[in-house]
Short mmCIF file of C-alpha atoms in Angstrom, two decimals:
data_model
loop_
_atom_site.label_atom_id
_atom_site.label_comp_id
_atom_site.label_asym_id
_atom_site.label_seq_id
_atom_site.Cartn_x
_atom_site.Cartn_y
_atom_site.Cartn_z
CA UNK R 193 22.99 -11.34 20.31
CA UNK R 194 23.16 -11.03 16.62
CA UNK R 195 20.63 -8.68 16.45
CA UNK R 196 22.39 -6.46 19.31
CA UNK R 197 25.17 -6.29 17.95
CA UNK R 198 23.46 -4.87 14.88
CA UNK R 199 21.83 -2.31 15.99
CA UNK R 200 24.79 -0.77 18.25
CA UNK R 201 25.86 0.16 14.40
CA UNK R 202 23.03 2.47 13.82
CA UNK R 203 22.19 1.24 10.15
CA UNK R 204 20.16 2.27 7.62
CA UNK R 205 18.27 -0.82 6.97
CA UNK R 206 18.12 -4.11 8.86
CA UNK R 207 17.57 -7.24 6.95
CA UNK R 208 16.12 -10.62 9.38
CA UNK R 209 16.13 -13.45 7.16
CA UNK R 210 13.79 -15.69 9.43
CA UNK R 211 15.52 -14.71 12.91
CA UNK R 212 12.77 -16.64 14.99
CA UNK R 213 12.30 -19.82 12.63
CA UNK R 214 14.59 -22.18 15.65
CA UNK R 215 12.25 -20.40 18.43
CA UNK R 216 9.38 -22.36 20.16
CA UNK R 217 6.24 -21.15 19.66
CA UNK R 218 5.30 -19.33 23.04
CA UNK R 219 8.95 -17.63 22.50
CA UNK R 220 8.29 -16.82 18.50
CA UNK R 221 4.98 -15.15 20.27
CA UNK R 222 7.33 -13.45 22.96
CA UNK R 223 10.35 -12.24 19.95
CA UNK R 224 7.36 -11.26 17.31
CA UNK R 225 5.77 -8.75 19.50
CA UNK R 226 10.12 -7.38 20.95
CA UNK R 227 10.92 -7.18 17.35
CA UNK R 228 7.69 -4.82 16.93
CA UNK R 229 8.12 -3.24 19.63
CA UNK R 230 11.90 -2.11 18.70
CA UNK R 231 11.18 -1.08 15.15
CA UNK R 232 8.87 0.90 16.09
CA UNK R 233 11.22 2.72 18.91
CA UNK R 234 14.16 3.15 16.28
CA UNK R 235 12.10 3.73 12.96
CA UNK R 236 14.95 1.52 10.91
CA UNK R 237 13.41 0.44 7.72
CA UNK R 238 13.75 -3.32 8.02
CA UNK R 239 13.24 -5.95 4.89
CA UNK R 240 12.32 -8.93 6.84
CA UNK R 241 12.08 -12.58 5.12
CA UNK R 242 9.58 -15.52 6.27
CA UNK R 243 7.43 -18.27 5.53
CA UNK R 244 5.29 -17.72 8.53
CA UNK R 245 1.68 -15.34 7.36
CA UNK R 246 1.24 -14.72 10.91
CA UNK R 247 4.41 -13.23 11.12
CA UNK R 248 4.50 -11.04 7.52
CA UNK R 249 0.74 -9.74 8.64
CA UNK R 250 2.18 -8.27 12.19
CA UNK R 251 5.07 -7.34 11.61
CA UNK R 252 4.37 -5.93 8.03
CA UNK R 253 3.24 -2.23 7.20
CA UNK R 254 4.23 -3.48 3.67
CA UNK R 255 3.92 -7.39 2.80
CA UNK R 256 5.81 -8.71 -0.50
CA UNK R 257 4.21 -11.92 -1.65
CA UNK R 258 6.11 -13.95 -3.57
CA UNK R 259 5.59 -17.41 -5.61
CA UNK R 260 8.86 -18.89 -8.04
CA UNK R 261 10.62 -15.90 -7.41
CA UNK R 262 8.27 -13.57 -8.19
CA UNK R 263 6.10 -11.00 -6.78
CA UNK R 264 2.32 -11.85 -6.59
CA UNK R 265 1.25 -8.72 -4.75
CA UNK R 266 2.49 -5.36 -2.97
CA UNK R 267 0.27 -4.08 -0.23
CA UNK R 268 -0.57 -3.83 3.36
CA UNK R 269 -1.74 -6.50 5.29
CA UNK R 270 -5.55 -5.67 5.32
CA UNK R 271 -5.23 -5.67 1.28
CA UNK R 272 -3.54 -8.87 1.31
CA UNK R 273 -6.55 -10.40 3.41
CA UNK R 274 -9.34 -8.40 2.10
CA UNK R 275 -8.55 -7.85 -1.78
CA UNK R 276 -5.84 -10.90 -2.80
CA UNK R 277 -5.01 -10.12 -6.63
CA UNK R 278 -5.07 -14.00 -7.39
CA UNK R 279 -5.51 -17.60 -5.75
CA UNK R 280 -2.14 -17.92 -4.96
CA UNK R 281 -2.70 -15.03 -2.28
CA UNK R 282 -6.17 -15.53 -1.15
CA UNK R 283 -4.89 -19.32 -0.13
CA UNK R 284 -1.69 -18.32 1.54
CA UNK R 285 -3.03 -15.80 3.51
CA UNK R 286 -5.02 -16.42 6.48
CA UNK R 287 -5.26 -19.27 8.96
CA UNK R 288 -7.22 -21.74 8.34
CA UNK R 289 -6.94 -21.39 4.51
CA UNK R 290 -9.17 -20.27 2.38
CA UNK R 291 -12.03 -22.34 1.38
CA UNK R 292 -12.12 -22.57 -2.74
CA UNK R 293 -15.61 -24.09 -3.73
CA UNK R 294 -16.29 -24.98 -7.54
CA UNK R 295 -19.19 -22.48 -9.35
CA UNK R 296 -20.51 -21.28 -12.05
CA UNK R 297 -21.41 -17.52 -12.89
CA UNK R 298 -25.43 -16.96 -13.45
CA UNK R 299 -27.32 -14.02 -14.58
CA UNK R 300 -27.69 -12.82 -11.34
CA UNK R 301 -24.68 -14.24 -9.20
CA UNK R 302 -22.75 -17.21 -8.91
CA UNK R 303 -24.52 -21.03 -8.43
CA UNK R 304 -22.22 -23.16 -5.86
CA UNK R 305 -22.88 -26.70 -5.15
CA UNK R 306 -25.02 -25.85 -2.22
CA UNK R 307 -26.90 -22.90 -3.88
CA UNK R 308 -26.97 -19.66 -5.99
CA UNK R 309 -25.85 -16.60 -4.65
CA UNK R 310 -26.63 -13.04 -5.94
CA UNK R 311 -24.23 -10.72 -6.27
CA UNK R 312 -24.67 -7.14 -5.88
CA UNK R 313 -24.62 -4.76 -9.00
CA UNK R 314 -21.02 -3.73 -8.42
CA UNK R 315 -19.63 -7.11 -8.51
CA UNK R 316 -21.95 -8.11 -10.92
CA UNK R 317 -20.65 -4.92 -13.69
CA UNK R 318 -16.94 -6.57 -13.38
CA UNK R 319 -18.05 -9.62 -13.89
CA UNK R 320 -20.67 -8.66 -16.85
CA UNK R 321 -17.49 -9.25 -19.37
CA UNK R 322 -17.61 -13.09 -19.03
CA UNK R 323 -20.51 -15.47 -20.62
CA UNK R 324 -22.95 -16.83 -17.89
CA UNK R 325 -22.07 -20.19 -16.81
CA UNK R 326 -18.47 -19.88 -17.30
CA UNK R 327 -16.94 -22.01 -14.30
CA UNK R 328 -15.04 -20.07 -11.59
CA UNK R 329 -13.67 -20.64 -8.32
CA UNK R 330 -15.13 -18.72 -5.56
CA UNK R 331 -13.12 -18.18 -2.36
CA UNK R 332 -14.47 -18.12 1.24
CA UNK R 333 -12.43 -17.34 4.34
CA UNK R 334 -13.61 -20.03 7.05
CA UNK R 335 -14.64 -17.27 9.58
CA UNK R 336 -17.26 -16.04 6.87
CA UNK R 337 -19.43 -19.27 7.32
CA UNK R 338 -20.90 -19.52 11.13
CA UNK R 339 -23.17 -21.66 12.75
CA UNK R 340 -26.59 -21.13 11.22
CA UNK R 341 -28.23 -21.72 14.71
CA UNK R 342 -26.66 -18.55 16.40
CA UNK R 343 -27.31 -16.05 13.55
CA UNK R 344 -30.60 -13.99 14.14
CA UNK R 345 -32.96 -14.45 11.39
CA UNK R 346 -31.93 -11.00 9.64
CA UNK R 347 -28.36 -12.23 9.24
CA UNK R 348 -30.28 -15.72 8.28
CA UNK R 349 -32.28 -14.04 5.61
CA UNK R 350 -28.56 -11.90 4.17
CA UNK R 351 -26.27 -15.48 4.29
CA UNK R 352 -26.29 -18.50 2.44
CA UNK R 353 -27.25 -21.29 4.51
CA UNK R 354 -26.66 -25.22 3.71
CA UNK R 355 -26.87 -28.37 5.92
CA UNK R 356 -23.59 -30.45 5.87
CA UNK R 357 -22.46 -33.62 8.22
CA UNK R 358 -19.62 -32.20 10.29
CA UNK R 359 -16.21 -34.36 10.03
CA UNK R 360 -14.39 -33.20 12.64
CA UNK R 361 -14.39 -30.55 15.34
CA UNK R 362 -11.60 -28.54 16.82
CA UNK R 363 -12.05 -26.53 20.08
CA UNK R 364 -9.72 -23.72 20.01
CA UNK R 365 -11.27 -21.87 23.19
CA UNK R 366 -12.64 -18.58 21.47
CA UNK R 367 -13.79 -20.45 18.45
CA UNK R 368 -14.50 -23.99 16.94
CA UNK R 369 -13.43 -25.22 13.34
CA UNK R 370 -16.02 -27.95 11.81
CA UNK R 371 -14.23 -29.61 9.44
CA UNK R 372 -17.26 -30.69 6.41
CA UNK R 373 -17.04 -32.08 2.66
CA UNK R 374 -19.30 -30.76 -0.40
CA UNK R 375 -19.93 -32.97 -3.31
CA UNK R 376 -17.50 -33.41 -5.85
CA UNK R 377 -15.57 -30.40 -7.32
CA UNK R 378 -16.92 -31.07 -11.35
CA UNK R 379 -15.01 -28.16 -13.29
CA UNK R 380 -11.37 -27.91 -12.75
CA UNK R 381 -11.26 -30.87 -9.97
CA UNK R 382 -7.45 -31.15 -10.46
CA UNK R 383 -6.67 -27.37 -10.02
CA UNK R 384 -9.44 -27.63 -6.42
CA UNK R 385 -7.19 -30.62 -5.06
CA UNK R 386 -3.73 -28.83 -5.67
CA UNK R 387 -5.03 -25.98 -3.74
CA UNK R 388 -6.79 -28.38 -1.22
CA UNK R 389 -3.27 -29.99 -0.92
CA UNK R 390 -1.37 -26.48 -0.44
CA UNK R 391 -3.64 -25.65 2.46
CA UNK R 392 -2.84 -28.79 3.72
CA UNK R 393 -7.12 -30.03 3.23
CA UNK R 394 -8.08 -33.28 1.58
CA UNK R 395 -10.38 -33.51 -1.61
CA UNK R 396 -13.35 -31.51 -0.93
CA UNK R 397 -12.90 -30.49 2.51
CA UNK R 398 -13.39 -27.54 3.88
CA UNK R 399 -13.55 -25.59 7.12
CA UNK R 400 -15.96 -23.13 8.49
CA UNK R 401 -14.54 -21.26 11.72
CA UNK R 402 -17.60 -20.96 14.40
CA UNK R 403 -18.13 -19.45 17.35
CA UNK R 404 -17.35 -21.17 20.97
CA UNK R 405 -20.95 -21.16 21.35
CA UNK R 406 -21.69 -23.55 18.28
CA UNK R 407 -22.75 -26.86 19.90
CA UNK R 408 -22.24 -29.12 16.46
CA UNK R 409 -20.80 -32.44 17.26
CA UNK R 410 -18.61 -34.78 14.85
CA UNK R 411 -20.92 -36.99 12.89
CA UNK R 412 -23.53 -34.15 13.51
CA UNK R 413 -25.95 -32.36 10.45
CA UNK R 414 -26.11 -28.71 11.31
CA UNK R 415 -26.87 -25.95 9.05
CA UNK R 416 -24.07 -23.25 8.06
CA UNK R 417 -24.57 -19.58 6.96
CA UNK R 418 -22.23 -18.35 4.42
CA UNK R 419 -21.76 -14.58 4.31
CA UNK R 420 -22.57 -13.74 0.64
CA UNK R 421 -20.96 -10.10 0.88
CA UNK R 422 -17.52 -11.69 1.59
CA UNK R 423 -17.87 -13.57 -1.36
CA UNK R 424 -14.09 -13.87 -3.80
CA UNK R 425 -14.65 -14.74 -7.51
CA UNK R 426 -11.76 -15.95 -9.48
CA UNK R 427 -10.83 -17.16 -13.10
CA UNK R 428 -9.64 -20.59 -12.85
CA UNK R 429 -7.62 -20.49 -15.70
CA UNK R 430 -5.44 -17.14 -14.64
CA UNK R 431 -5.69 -17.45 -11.12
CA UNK R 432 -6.72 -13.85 -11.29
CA UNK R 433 -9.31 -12.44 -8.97
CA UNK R 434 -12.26 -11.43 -10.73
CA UNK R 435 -14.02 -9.43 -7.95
CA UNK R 436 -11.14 -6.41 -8.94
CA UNK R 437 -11.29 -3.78 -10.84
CA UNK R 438 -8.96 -4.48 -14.00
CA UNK R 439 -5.98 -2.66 -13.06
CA UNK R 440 -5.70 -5.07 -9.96
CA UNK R 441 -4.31 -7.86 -11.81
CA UNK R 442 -2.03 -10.34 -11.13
CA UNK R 443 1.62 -10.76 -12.25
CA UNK R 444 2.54 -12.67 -14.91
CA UNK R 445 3.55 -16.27 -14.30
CA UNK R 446 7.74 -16.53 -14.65
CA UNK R 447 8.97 -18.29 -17.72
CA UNK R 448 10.23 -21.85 -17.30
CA UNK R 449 14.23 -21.82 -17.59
CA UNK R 450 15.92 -21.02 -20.99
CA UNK R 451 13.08 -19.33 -22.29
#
């Protein structure tokens, strides 16, 4: 009702400060794609606030990140997914979280606890400022690591593949999550577990989103493929993402109070 009588005003903006956040879930589905559906029909700017990613990403032709009060990144959603300016934005976006493994940068690539990757040349120029072995955090999206046993052996040969002992499965329908642990994080364990903890993981867990056709079992060894081309490097230390050209950088962090 709110929102009708609103728009009977014909105004230049709207602003929806979480309008669906009291909605169940099948109805938040329902209102997400009627709120589309209307801003397209009137072409109203709208500035609209929420703590849901799924909602920002669909509704969004512009997303506004923000952390503390400030902005972490400006950009559609497809830059926010693909090309996330620091860790902060690579972890919030996307469901499951990103996976953040602990490595260290090698003359040719990056080594991660379950093996070395090489990097193409591109990546490999930005990155040709820092020292080899410097420790970084590289970020993997969970539907970037399949099922080894469904990949044809030219996608074998191009991924990354590593045996883990799966810790839990969860059948979605169209996909499967294995839950799996790596050994211990080494370099910057602390910063790993806070952004374990943010995704709502334990200590060196991670996910790997699988096709429906993956038969791994809980308690089960199977092999995963990583896809190396998907691959996110970033500094520990600045959060930034390293995998960007320098101008994409991120903002700086706020200044505590009374500074």
């Amino acid at each position: 009702m709110a929102m009708g009588r609103a728009i009977v005003r014909n105004p230049k903006a709207f602003l929806m400060d979480e309008p669906l956040s009291n909605l169940d879930a099948k109805l938040r589905v329902q209102m997400r794609a009627e709120i589309a559906r209307l801003q397209d029909k009137l072409g109203t700017t709208t500035v609209y606030v929420t703590h849901d990613q799924t909602e920002a990403m669909t509704l969004g032709d512009r997303v506004v990140v923000m952390l503390d009060g400030v902005a972490q990144q400006v950009g559609t959603p497809e830059e926010l997914y693909n090309r996330p300016v620091n860790l902060f934005v690579a972890g919030f976006i996307g469901s499951p979280a990103m996976n953040f493994f602990p490595a260290t940068l090698t003359d040719v690539g990056v080594q991660l606890p379950f093996g070395e990757v090489t990097l193409t040349p591109d990546v490999l120029d930005l990155l040709a400022r820092y020292e080899p072995k410097k420790n970084v955090i590289v970020g993997v999206r969970p539907e970037h690591i399949e099922d080894a046993e469904l990949l044809d052996v030219y996608a074998k040969i191009r991924a990354l593949t590593f045996e883990v002992t799966v810790e839990l499965v969860e059948t979605l329908g169209a996909d499967k999550y294995l839950h799996f642990k790596t050994e211990g994080a080494g370099a910057h364990a602390s910063q790993l577990a806070k952004l374990a903890a943010e995704s709502g993981a334990g200590e060196n867990e991670f996910v790997a989103r699988v096709s429906a056709d993956s038969k791994a079992r809980q308690g089960q060894k199977v092999q995963l493929a990583l896809d190396t081309t998907k691959l996110l490097i970033f500094d520990p230390d600045t959060g930034r993402n390293l995998t960007l050209p320098e101008g994409q950088t991120a903002p700086a962090a706020p200044s505590p109070p009374g500074e």
